[in-house]
Backbone as JSON, one array per atom type, in Angstrom:
{
  "sequence": "XXXXXXXXXXXXXXXXXXXXXXXXXXXXXXXXXXXXXXXXXXXXXXXXXXXXXXXXXXXXXXXXXXXXXXXXXXXXXXXX",
  "N": [[44.89, -139.68, -68.44], [45.93, -142.26, -68.36], [46.56, -142.61, -65.67], [44.1, -142.87, -64.41], [43.26, -145.27, -65.34], [44.24, -147.58, -64.01], [42.83, -147.69, -61.43], [40.24, -148.12, -62.43], [40.53, -150.57, -63.77], [40.96, -152.15, -61.6], [38.6, -151.89, -60.09], [36.31, -152.37, -61.75], [36.2, -155.27, -62.35], [35.88, -156.09, -59.68], [33.42, -155.04, -58.95], [31.65, -156.29, -60.66], [30.56, -158.96, -59.88], [28.56, -158.24, -58.04], [26.59, -157.39, -59.68], [25.82, -159.67, -60.86], [27.55, -160.47, -62.81], [30.49, -161.69, -64.51], [33.91, -160.75, -64.79], [36.97, -159.77, -66.37], [40.08, -158.22, -66.44], [42.03, -157.29, -69.2], [45.09, -157.08, -70.98], [46.59, -158.28, -72.87], [45.34, -158.53, -75.49], [46.07, -156.12, -76.61], [48.21, -156.3, -78.29], [47.19, -156.36, -80.76], [46.25, -153.79, -81.18], [45.83, -151.89, -83.22], [44.03, -153.17, -84.98], [41.91, -153.64, -83.18], [41.15, -151.01, -82.62], [40.09, -150.33, -85.08], [37.96, -152.2, -85.34], [36.36, -151.52, -83.14], [35.76, -149.0, -83.75], [36.98, -146.65, -82.68], [37.36, -143.25, -81.71], [39.93, -141.09, -83.01], [41.31, -139.62, -81.03], [41.16, -141.14, -78.75], [42.84, -143.31, -76.49], [43.76, -146.6, -76.43], [44.05, -148.58, -73.71], [43.51, -150.84, -72.15], [41.37, -153.73, -71.86], [38.19, -154.84, -70.71], [36.72, -157.78, -70.27], [33.43, -158.83, -70.03], [30.56, -160.51, -68.76], [27.71, -162.73, -68.38], [28.07, -165.42, -66.2], [28.23, -168.94, -66.99], [28.07, -170.78, -65.01], [28.07, -171.14, -61.42], [30.86, -170.15, -59.74], [32.97, -172.08, -57.61], [33.49, -171.29, -54.25], [36.56, -170.03, -53.01], [38.83, -171.22, -50.54], [39.8, -169.27, -47.85], [42.74, -168.05, -46.24], [43.37, -167.41, -42.75], [43.52, -163.99, -41.66], [45.69, -163.5, -40.02], [47.66, -165.17, -41.01], [48.43, -164.07, -43.41], [49.01, -161.41, -43.12], [51.14, -159.01, -41.68], [51.82, -156.66, -39.31], [54.02, -153.96, -39.35], [56.04, -151.99, -37.36], [54.71, -149.09, -35.61], [52.4, -148.98, -32.8], [52.57, -151.44, -30.2]],
  "CA": [[44.02, -140.82, -68.74], [46.55, -143.51, -67.93], [46.52, -142.71, -64.21], [42.78, -143.32, -63.96], [43.0, -146.61, -65.88], [44.51, -148.61, -63.01], [41.7, -147.88, -60.51], [39.1, -148.69, -63.15], [40.82, -151.99, -64.01], [40.83, -152.83, -60.32], [37.24, -151.84, -59.54], [35.29, -152.97, -62.62], [36.02, -156.7, -62.05], [35.41, -156.29, -58.31], [32.0, -154.66, -58.87], [30.84, -157.12, -61.55], [29.74, -159.99, -59.24], [27.39, -157.63, -57.41], [25.59, -157.24, -60.74], [25.61, -160.98, -61.45], [28.45, -160.59, -63.96], [31.89, -162.05, -64.36], [34.72, -159.79, -65.53], [38.41, -159.98, -66.33], [40.86, -157.17, -67.09], [42.93, -157.86, -70.2], [45.97, -156.2, -71.75], [47.18, -159.08, -73.95], [44.83, -158.22, -76.83], [46.6, -154.86, -77.12], [49.17, -156.56, -79.36], [46.43, -156.09, -81.98], [45.57, -152.52, -80.89], [45.39, -151.23, -84.47], [42.82, -153.87, -85.44], [40.87, -153.38, -82.2], [40.67, -149.63, -82.84], [39.25, -150.35, -86.28], [36.74, -152.95, -85.06], [35.56, -150.8, -82.15], [35.51, -147.67, -84.32], [37.36, -145.68, -81.66], [37.81, -141.94, -82.2], [41.38, -140.96, -83.06], [41.86, -139.04, -79.8], [41.09, -142.12, -77.66], [43.99, -144.2, -76.36], [43.34, -147.92, -75.96], [45.01, -148.99, -72.68], [43.16, -152.16, -71.62], [40.02, -154.19, -72.14], [37.55, -155.61, -69.63], [35.73, -158.73, -70.76], [32.35, -158.91, -69.05], [29.43, -161.29, -69.21], [27.01, -163.54, -67.38], [28.71, -166.73, -66.13], [27.42, -170.12, -67.24], [27.98, -171.56, -63.78], [28.46, -170.45, -60.19], [32.17, -170.66, -59.34], [33.14, -172.6, -56.25], [34.19, -170.34, -53.38], [37.9, -170.45, -52.61], [39.07, -171.19, -49.1], [40.71, -168.17, -47.51], [43.57, -168.19, -45.06], [43.1, -166.38, -41.74], [44.29, -162.76, -41.86], [46.96, -163.6, -39.26], [48.64, -165.91, -41.81], [48.81, -163.34, -44.61], [49.25, -160.01, -42.81], [52.01, -158.75, -40.54], [51.98, -155.22, -39.08], [55.41, -153.6, -39.08], [56.11, -150.68, -36.75], [53.51, -148.67, -34.9], [52.3, -149.37, -31.4], [52.37, -152.89, -29.96]],
  "C": [[44.62, -142.12, -68.23], [46.48, -143.7, -66.42], [45.17, -143.21, -63.72], [42.42, -144.71, -64.49], [43.18, -147.68, -64.82], [43.38, -148.77, -62.01], [40.48, -148.5, -61.2], [39.3, -150.18, -63.38], [40.74, -152.8, -62.71], [39.35, -152.96, -59.92], [36.17, -152.44, -60.44], [35.11, -154.47, -62.36], [35.53, -156.97, -60.63], [33.92, -156.0, -58.17], [31.11, -155.61, -59.66], [30.01, -158.19, -60.83], [28.5, -159.45, -58.54], [26.26, -157.4, -58.39], [25.28, -158.57, -61.42], [26.5, -161.24, -62.66], [29.8, -161.15, -63.55], [32.68, -161.06, -65.19], [36.19, -160.12, -65.36], [39.09, -158.85, -67.08], [41.9, -157.82, -68.0], [43.81, -156.78, -70.82], [46.61, -156.95, -72.91], [46.66, -158.74, -75.34], [45.38, -156.92, -77.42], [47.71, -155.06, -78.15], [48.52, -156.32, -80.72], [45.66, -154.78, -81.84], [45.05, -151.85, -82.16], [44.09, -151.86, -84.98], [41.65, -153.64, -84.49], [40.29, -151.98, -82.37], [39.73, -149.59, -84.03], [37.92, -151.03, -85.99], [35.79, -152.2, -84.12], [35.21, -149.39, -82.61], [35.8, -146.57, -83.31], [37.76, -144.35, -82.31], [39.34, -141.84, -82.11], [42.01, -140.44, -81.79], [41.87, -140.03, -78.64], [42.33, -143.0, -77.69], [43.52, -145.51, -75.76], [44.4, -148.45, -75.0], [44.75, -150.38, -72.14], [41.74, -152.49, -72.04], [39.48, -154.89, -70.9], [36.48, -156.47, -70.27], [34.69, -158.92, -69.67], [31.22, -159.75, -69.62], [28.79, -162.05, -68.06], [27.63, -164.93, -67.36], [27.72, -167.87, -66.39], [27.21, -170.95, -65.98], [28.43, -170.71, -62.6], [29.83, -170.99, -59.77], [32.18, -171.1, -57.89], [33.93, -171.58, -55.45], [35.56, -170.89, -53.0], [38.04, -170.35, -51.1], [40.09, -170.11, -48.8], [41.48, -168.48, -46.23], [43.15, -167.14, -44.04], [44.02, -165.17, -41.98], [45.65, -162.86, -41.17], [48.03, -164.36, -40.04], [49.13, -165.12, -43.02], [49.14, -161.87, -44.37], [50.14, -159.89, -41.59], [52.18, -157.24, -40.44], [53.43, -154.96, -38.72], [55.41, -152.19, -38.52], [54.82, -150.35, -36.02], [53.53, -149.14, -33.45], [52.06, -150.86, -31.29], [51.08, -153.12, -29.22]]
}
């Protein structure tokens, strides 16, 4: 179960904007895992590993300026 958590935490927030949603992966709230299990009424066999907050944004975020790929990527090895 833990091995499949990382891909889900990566892909859920990436897929959210395509549905008009905002999303953020969270692990900080796990300090209160016992209380979260109670509030969410999780079955005993389930292991709480992370949370994904999701919702409709109140505003459209401003697009960030991206650097050219040549400034952030360097190929090492291989053919020239």
